[in-house]
Coordinates of C-alpha atoms and ligand atoms in Angstrom, one line a residue:
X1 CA 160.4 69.4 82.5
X2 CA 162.0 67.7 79.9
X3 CA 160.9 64.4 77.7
X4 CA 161.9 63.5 73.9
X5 CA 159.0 65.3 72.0
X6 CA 156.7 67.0 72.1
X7 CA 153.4 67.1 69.8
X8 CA 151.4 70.4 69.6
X9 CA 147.4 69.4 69.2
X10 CA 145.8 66.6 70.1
X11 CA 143.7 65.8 66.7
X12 CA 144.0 63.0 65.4
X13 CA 147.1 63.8 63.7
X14 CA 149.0 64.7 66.8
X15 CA 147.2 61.6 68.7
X16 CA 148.7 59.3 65.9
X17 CA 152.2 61.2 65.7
X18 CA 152.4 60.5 69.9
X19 CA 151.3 57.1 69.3
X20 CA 153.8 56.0 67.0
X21 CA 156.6 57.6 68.6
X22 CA 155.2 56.4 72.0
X23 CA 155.3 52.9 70.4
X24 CA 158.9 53.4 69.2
X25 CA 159.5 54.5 72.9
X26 CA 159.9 57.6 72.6
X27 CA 158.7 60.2 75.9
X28 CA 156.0 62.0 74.9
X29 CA 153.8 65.2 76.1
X30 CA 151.1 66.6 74.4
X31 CA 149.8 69.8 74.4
X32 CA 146.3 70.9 73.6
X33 CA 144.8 74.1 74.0
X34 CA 141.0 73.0 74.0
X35 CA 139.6 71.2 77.2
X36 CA 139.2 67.6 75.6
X37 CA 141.0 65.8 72.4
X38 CA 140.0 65.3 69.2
X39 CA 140.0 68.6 67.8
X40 CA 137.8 69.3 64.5
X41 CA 135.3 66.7 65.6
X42 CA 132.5 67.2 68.2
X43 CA 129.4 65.2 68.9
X44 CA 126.4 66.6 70.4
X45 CA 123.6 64.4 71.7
X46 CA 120.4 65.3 72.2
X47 CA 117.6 64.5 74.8
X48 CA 116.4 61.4 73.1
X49 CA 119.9 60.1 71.9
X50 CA 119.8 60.9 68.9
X51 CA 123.9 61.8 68.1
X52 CA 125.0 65.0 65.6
X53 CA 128.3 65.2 64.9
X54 CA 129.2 69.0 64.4
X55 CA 132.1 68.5 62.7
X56 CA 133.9 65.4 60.6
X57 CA 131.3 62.8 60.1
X58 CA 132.3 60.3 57.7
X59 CA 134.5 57.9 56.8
X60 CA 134.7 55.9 52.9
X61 CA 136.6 53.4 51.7
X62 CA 140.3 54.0 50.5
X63 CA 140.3 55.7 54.0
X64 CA 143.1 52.6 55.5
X65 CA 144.4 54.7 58.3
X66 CA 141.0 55.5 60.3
X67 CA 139.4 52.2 59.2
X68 CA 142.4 50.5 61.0
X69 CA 141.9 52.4 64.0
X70 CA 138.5 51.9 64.0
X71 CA 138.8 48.3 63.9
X72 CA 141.9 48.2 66.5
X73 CA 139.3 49.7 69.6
X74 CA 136.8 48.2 68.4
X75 CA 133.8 50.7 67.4
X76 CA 131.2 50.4 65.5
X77 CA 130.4 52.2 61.9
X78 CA 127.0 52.6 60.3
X79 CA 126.1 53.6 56.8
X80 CA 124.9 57.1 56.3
X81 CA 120.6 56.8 55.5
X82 CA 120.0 55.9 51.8
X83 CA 116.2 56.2 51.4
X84 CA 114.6 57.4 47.7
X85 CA 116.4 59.6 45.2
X86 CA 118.7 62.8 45.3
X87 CA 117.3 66.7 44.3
X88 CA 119.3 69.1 42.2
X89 CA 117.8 72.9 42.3
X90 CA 119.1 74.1 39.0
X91 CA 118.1 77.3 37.6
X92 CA 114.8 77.4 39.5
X93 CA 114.0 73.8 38.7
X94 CA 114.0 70.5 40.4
X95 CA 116.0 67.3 38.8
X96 CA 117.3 64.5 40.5
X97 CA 120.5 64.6 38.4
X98 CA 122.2 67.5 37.0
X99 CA 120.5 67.9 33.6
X100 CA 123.7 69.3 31.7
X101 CA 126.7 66.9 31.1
X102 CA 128.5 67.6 34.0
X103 CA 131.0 64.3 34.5
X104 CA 132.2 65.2 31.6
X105 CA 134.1 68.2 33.3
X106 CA 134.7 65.9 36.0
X107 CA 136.4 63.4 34.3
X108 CA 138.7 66.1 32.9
X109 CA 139.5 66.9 35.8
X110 CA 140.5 63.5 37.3
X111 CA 142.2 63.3 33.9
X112 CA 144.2 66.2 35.0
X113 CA 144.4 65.3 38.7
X114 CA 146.3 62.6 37.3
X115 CA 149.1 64.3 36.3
X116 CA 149.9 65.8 39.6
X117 CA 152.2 64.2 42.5
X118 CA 150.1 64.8 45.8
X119 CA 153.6 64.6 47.3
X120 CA 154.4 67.7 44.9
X121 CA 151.7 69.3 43.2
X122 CA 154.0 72.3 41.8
X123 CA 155.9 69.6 39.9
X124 CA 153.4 69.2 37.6
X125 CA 154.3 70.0 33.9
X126 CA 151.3 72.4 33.8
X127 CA 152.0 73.7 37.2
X128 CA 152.2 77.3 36.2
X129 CA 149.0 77.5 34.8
X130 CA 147.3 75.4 36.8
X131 CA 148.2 77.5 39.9
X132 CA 148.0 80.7 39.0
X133 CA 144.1 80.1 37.4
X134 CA 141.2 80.0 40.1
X135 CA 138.7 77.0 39.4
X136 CA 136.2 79.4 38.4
X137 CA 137.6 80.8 35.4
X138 CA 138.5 76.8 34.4
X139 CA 135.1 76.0 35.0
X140 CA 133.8 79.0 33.0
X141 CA 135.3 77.6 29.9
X142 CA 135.5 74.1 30.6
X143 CA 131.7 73.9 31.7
X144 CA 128.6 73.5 29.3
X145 CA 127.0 76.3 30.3
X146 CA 127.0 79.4 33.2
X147 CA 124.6 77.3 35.4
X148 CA 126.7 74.0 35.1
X149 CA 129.8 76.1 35.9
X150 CA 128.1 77.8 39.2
X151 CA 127.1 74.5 40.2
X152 CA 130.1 72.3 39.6
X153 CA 132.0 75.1 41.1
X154 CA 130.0 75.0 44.8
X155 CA 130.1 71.3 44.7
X156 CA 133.7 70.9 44.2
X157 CA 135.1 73.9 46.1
X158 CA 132.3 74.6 48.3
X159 CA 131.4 70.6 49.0
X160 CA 135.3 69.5 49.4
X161 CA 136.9 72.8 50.3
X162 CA 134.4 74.9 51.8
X163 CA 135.6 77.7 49.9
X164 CA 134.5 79.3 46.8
X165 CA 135.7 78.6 43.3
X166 CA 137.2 82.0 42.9
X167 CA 139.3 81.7 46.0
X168 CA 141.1 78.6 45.2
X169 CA 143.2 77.4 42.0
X170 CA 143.4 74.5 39.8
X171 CA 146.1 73.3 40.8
X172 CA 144.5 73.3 44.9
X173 CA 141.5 71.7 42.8
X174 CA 143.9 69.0 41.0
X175 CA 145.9 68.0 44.5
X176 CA 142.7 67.5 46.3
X177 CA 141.2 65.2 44.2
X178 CA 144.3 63.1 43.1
X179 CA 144.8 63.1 47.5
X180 CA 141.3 61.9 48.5
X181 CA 141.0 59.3 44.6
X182 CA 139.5 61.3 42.4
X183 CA 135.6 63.0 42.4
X184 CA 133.7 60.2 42.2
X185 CA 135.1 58.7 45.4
X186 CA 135.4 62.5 47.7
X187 CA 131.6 63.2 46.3
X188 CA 130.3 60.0 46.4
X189 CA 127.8 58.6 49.7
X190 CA 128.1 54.7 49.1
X191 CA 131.3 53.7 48.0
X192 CA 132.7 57.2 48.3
X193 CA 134.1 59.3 51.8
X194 CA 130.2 59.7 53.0
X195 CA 129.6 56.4 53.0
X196 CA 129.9 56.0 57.0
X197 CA 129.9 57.2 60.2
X198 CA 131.0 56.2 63.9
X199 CA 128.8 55.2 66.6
X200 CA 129.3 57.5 68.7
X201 CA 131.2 60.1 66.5
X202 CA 134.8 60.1 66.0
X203 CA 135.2 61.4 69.3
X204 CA 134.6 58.3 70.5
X205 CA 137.7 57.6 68.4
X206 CA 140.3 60.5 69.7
X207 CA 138.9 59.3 73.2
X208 CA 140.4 56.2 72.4
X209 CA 143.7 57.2 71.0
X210 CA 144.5 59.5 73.8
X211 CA 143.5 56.8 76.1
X212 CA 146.2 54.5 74.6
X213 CA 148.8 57.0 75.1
X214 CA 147.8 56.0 79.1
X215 CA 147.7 58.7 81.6
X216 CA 149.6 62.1 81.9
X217 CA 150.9 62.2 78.1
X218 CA 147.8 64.6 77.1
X219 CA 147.7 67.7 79.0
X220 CA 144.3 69.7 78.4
X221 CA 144.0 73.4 78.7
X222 CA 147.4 74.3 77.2
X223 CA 148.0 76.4 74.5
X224 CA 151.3 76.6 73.1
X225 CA 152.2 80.4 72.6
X226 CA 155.9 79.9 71.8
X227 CA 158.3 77.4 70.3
X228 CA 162.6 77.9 71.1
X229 CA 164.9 76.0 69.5
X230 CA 168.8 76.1 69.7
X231 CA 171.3 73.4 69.8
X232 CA 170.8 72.2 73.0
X233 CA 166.6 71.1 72.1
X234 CA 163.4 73.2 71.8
X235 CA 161.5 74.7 74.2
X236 CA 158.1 74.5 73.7
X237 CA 156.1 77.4 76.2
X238 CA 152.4 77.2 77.4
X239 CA 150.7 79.7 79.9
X240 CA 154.2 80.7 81.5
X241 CA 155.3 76.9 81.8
X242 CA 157.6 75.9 79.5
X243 CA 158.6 72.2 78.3
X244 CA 162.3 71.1 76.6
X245 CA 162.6 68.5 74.1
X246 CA 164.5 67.0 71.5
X247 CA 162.3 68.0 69.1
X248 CA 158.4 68.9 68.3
X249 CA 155.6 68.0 66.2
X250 CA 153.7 70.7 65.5
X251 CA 150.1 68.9 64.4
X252 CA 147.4 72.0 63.9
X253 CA 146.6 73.5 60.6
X254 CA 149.1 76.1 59.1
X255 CA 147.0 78.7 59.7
X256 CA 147.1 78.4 63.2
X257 CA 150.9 77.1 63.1
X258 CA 151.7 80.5 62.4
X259 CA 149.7 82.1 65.7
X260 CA 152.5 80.4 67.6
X261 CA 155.8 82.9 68.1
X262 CA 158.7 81.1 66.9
X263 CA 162.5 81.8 68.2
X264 CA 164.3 82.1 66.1
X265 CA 161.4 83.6 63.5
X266 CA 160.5 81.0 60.8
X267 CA 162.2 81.3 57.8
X268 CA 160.8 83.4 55.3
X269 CA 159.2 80.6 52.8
X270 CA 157.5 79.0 55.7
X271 CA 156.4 81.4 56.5
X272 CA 154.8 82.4 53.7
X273 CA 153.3 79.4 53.4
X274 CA 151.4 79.8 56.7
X275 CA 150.0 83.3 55.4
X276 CA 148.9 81.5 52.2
X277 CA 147.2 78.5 53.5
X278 CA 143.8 80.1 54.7
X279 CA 140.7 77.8 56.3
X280 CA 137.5 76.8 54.3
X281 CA 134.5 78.7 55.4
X282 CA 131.5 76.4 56.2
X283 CA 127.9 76.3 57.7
X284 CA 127.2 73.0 59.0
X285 CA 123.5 73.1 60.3
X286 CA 121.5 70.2 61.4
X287 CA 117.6 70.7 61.2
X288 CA 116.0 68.4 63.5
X289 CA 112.3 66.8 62.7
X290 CA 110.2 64.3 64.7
X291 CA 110.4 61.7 61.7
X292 CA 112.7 62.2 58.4
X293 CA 109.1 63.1 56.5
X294 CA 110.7 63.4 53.0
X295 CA 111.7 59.8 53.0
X296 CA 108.0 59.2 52.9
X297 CA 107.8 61.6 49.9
X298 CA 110.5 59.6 48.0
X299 CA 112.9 62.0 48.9
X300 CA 116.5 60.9 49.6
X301 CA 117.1 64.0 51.8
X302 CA 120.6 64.5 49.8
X303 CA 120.2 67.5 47.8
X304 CA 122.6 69.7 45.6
X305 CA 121.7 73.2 45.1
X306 CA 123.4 75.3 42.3
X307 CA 122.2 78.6 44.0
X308 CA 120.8 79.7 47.1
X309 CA 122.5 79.6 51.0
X310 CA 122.5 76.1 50.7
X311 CA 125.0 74.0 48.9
X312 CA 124.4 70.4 49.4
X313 CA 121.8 68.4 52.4
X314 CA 122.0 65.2 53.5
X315 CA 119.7 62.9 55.8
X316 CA 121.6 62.6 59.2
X317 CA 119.4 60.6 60.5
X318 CA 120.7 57.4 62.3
X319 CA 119.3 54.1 63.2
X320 CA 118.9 53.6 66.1
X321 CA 116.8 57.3 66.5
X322 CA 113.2 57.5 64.7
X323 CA 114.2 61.4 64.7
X324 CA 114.8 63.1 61.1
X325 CA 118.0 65.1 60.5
X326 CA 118.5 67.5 57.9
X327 CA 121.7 68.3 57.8
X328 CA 122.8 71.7 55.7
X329 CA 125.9 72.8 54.1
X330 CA 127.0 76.2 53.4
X331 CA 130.6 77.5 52.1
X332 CA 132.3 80.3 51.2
X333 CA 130.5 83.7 50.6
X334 CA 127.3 82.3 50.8
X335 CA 128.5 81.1 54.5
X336 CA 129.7 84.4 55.2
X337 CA 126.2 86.3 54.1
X338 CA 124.8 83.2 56.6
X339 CA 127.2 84.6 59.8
X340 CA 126.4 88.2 58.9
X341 CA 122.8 87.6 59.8
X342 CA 121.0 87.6 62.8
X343 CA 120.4 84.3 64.6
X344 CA 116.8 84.5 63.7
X345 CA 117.8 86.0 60.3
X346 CA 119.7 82.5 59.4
X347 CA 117.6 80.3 60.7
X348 CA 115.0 81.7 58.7
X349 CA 116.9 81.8 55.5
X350 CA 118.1 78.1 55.5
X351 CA 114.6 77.3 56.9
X352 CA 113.6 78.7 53.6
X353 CA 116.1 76.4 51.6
X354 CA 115.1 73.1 53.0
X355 CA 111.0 73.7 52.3
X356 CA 112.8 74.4 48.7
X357 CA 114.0 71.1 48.9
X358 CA 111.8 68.4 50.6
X359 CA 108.6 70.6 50.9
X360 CA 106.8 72.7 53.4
X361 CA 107.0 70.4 56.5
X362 CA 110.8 71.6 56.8
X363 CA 109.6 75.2 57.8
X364 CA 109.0 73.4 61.9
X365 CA 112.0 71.8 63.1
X366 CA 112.2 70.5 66.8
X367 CA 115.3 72.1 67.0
X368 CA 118.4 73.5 65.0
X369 CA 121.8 73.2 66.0
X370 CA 124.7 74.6 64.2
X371 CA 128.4 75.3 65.6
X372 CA 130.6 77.6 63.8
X373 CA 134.4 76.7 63.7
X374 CA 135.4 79.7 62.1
X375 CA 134.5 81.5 65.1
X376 CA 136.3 79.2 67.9
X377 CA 139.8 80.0 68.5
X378 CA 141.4 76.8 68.0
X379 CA 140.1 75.7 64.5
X380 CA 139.3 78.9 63.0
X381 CA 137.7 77.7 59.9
X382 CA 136.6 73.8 58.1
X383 CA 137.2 71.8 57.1
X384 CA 140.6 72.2 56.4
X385 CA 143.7 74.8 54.9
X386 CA 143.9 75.5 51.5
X387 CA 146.8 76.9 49.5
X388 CA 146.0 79.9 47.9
X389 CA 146.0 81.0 43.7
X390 CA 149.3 81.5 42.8
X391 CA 150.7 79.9 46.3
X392 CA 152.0 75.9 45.6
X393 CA 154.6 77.1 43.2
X394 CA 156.4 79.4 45.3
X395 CA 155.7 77.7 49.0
X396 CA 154.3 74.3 48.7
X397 CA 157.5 73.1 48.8
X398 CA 157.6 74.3 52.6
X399 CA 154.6 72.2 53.6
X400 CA 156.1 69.3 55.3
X401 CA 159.8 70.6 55.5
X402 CA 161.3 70.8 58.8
X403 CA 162.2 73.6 60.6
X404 CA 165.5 72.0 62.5
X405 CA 163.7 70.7 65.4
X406 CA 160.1 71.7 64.0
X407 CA 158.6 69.4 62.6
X408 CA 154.9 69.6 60.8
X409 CA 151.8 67.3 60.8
X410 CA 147.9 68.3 60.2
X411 CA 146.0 67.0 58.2
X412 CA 146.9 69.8 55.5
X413 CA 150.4 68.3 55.4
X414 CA 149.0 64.9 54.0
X415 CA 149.6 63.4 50.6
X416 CA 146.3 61.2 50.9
X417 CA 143.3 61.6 51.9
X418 CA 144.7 65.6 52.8
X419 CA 141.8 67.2 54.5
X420 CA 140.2 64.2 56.8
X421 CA 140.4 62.3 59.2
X422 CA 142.2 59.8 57.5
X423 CA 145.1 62.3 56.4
X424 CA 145.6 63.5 59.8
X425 CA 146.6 60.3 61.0
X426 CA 149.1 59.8 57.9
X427 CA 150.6 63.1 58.7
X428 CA 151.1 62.4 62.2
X429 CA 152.6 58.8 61.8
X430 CA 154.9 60.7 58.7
X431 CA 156.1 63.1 61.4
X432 CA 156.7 60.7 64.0
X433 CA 158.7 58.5 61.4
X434 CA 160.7 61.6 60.5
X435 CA 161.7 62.0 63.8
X436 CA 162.3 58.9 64.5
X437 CA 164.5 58.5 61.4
X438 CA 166.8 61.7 62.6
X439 CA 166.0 62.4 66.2
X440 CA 168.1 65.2 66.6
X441 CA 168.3 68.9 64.3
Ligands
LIG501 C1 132.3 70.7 60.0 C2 133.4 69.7 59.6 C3 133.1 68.6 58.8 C4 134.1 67.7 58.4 N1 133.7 66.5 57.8 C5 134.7 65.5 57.7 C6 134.3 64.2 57.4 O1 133.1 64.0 57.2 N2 135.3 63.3 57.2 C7 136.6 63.6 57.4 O2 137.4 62.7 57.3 N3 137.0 64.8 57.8 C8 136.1 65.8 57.9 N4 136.4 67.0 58.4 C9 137.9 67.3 58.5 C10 138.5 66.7 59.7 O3 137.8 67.1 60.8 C11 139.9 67.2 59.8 O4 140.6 66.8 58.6 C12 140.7 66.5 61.0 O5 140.0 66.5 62.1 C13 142.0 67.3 61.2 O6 142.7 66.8 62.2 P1 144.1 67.5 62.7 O7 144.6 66.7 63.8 O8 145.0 67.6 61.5 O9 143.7 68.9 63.1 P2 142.7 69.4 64.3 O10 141.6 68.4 64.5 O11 142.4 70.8 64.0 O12 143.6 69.3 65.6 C14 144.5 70.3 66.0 C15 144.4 70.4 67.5 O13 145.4 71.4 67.9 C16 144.8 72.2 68.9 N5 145.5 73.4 68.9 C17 145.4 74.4 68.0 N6 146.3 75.4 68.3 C18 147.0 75.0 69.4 C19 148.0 75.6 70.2 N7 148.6 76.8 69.9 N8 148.4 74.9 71.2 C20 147.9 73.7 71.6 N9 146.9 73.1 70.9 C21 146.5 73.8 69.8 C22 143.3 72.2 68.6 O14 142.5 72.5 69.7 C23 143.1 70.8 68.0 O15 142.6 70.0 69.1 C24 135.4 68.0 58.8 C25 135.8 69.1 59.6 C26 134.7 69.9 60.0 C27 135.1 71.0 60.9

């Protein structure tokens, strides 16, 4: 069969790259491996209605792209719960704010985020030092004391990256907040990228998107194994069916980008890059209680934690439920000890963390529901790609370049907002207008 394009994923980055070229009137086909769009988003809904989104949740201001789409079909937002004040465990104590100065280290940081292009984070002046040092060792001088440097260190990687501070750089650190505005507004619930979320989920969302694309543009069940391109088009395989095009978006995180067999072989930088760009490593768990109890307490539900499993908790709940949710976050090696453990094992250790943080009544939840990405084929890790120490210099440059008729979207390929929602949609409209510009390789 042939049509125009092809787009390889149907997240929202590949929903928005078919869109736009669909609207430029182009012929489109999308392939997704997974039985249903939408990729790194999933809502599960239990008995009583109340709605857990498993993966993305939230959307903030700043965020133009999904707020747009949002409005266009017509959905409804609410803001996440913001009942009493915050916990920080620190040290083996309780605060509700960190007790050292840490926005001072933030603000450095922004200061220094600053500096570098999202577009081209290698060009940066202080490039070379900034990617070849991990986060941790810049925290460890840069932060008031050991504690302060642990802490900032999980929020920032952990809490944006889902990765740990030693496994990223600087630099990775710099891009990501310049992309997303700067600390205040990725961390921040009101006002920042927590402040709401989707009635519904932003399934509901994806739903829509592929439904504009109107019947037979989405095929389900089809996982593209290889990608042929020559001068004639590309020739994009799935389960011994193949498809030719004049050219093809390829919108799923590098990691996973480089899964696919290319003919001929990507060239040797880009391929690099797809070795280098490994996914975050996150527990997402959602404790669920027959009334959010700790607001009662004055608790916010929205923790920090500068040790232990558990990074950072919010309240989940939602408003039209009388339900609590608890939901949990875990990253990097602390996410890893988490998987290594028995079901029971787990459940028993972040059990343990939330009666650290709002009291003994979080040792009986109705239920718990967790859902690991790292472990399903077609994600492979949250909540996004990151490049590794040393990496931008030498093979950032490779992100968004095309291949002749390859062409790269994701939300890793974005300039802002790189890692959400919101970026997946810019990458996907950037490769359609690439395309679009130049149809042919
Ligand atoms: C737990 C979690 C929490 C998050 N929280 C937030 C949040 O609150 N707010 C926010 O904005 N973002 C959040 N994110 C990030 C957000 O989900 C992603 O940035 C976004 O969904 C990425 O979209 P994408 O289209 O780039 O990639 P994906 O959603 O990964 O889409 C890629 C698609 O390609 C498919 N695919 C993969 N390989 C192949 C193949 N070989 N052939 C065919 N199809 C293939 C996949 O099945 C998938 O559907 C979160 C993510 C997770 C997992």
């Amino acid at each position: 069969m042939r049509t125009d394009v092809v787009v390889v994923g149907a997240g929202f980055s590949g929903l928005a790259a078919a869109l736009a070229l669909k609207r430029a009137g182009a012929r489109v086909r999308v392939l997704e491996a997974r039985d249903r769009v939408g990729g790194r988003v999933l809502t599960r809904w239990l008995p009583n209605g109340t709605q857990l989104d498993l993966g993305a949740q939230w959307i903030g201001p700043t965020q133009d792209r999904v707020a747009a789409l949002v409005a266009r079909y017509g959905l409804a937002t609410f803001p996440t719960a913001a009942y009493g004040t915050p916990t920080v465990l620190w040290a083996g104590r309780r605060y509700t704010e960190p007790p050292a100065p840490t926005d001072e280290v933030l603000a450095l940081l922004d200061a220094y985020a600053g500096r570098v292009d999202p577009a081209a984070p290698w060009t940066a002046v202080e490039a070379p030092d900034w990617d070849r040092r991990t986060l941790a060792a810049w925290l460890r001088e840069a932060a008031p004391d050991a504690v302060a440097a642990r802490y900032l260190g999980r929020l920032l990687a952990g809490g944006l990256l889902a990765a740990g501070p030693a496994e990223i750089s600087l630099l990775q650190m710099l891009f990501y907040l310049r992309s997303g505005g700067g600390s205040g507004m990725l961390l921040g619930m009101a006002g920042g990228a927590q402040q709401d979320r989707i009635v519904g989920g932003p399934g509901v969302l994806a739903d829509a998107l592929a439904a504009a694309l109107g019947p037979d543009t989405v095929r389900l069940g089809a996982p593209v194994e290889s990608i042929r391109q020559d001068h004639a088009g590309v020739t994009v395989g799935t389960g011994g069916e193949a498809l030719t095009a004049e050219a093809v978006v390829v919108a799923v995180a590098p990691a996973l980008a480089g899964r696919i067999r290319y003919d001929p072989p990507l060239p040797a930088l880009r391929d690099g890059l797809t070795q280098r760009m490994p996914m975050g490593s996150a527990v997402k768990v959602h404790a669920v209680y027959p009334e959010p109890f700790w607001r009662a307490d004055g608790h916010s539900g929205v923790s920090t934690c500068a040790e232990g499993p558990v990074t950072e908790t919010v309240d989940n709940g939602t408003p039209d439920s009388t339900r609590g949710v608890l939901t949990a976050f875990s990253y990097g090696d602390e996410a890893n000890a988490l998987r290594r453990m028995s079901p029971e094992a787990r459940r028993g250790a972040l059990l343990d963390a939330l009666v650290e943080i709002v009291g003994p009544d979080a040792r009986r939840p109705d239920e718990v529901v967790e859902y690991d990405w790292s472990a399903d084929e077609w994600t492979r890790g949250c909540f996004c790609g990151a490049v590794s120490v040393g990496a931008w210099r030498a093979y950032g440059p490779e992100l968004r370049r095309r291949v002749g008729r390859v062409h790269w979207a994701g939300t890793e390929t974005a300039t802002r907002w790189a890692g959400y929602l919101d970026g997946a949609i810019e990458a996907g409209e950037r490769a359609a207008a690439e395309i679009l510009r130049s149809p042919l390789a």
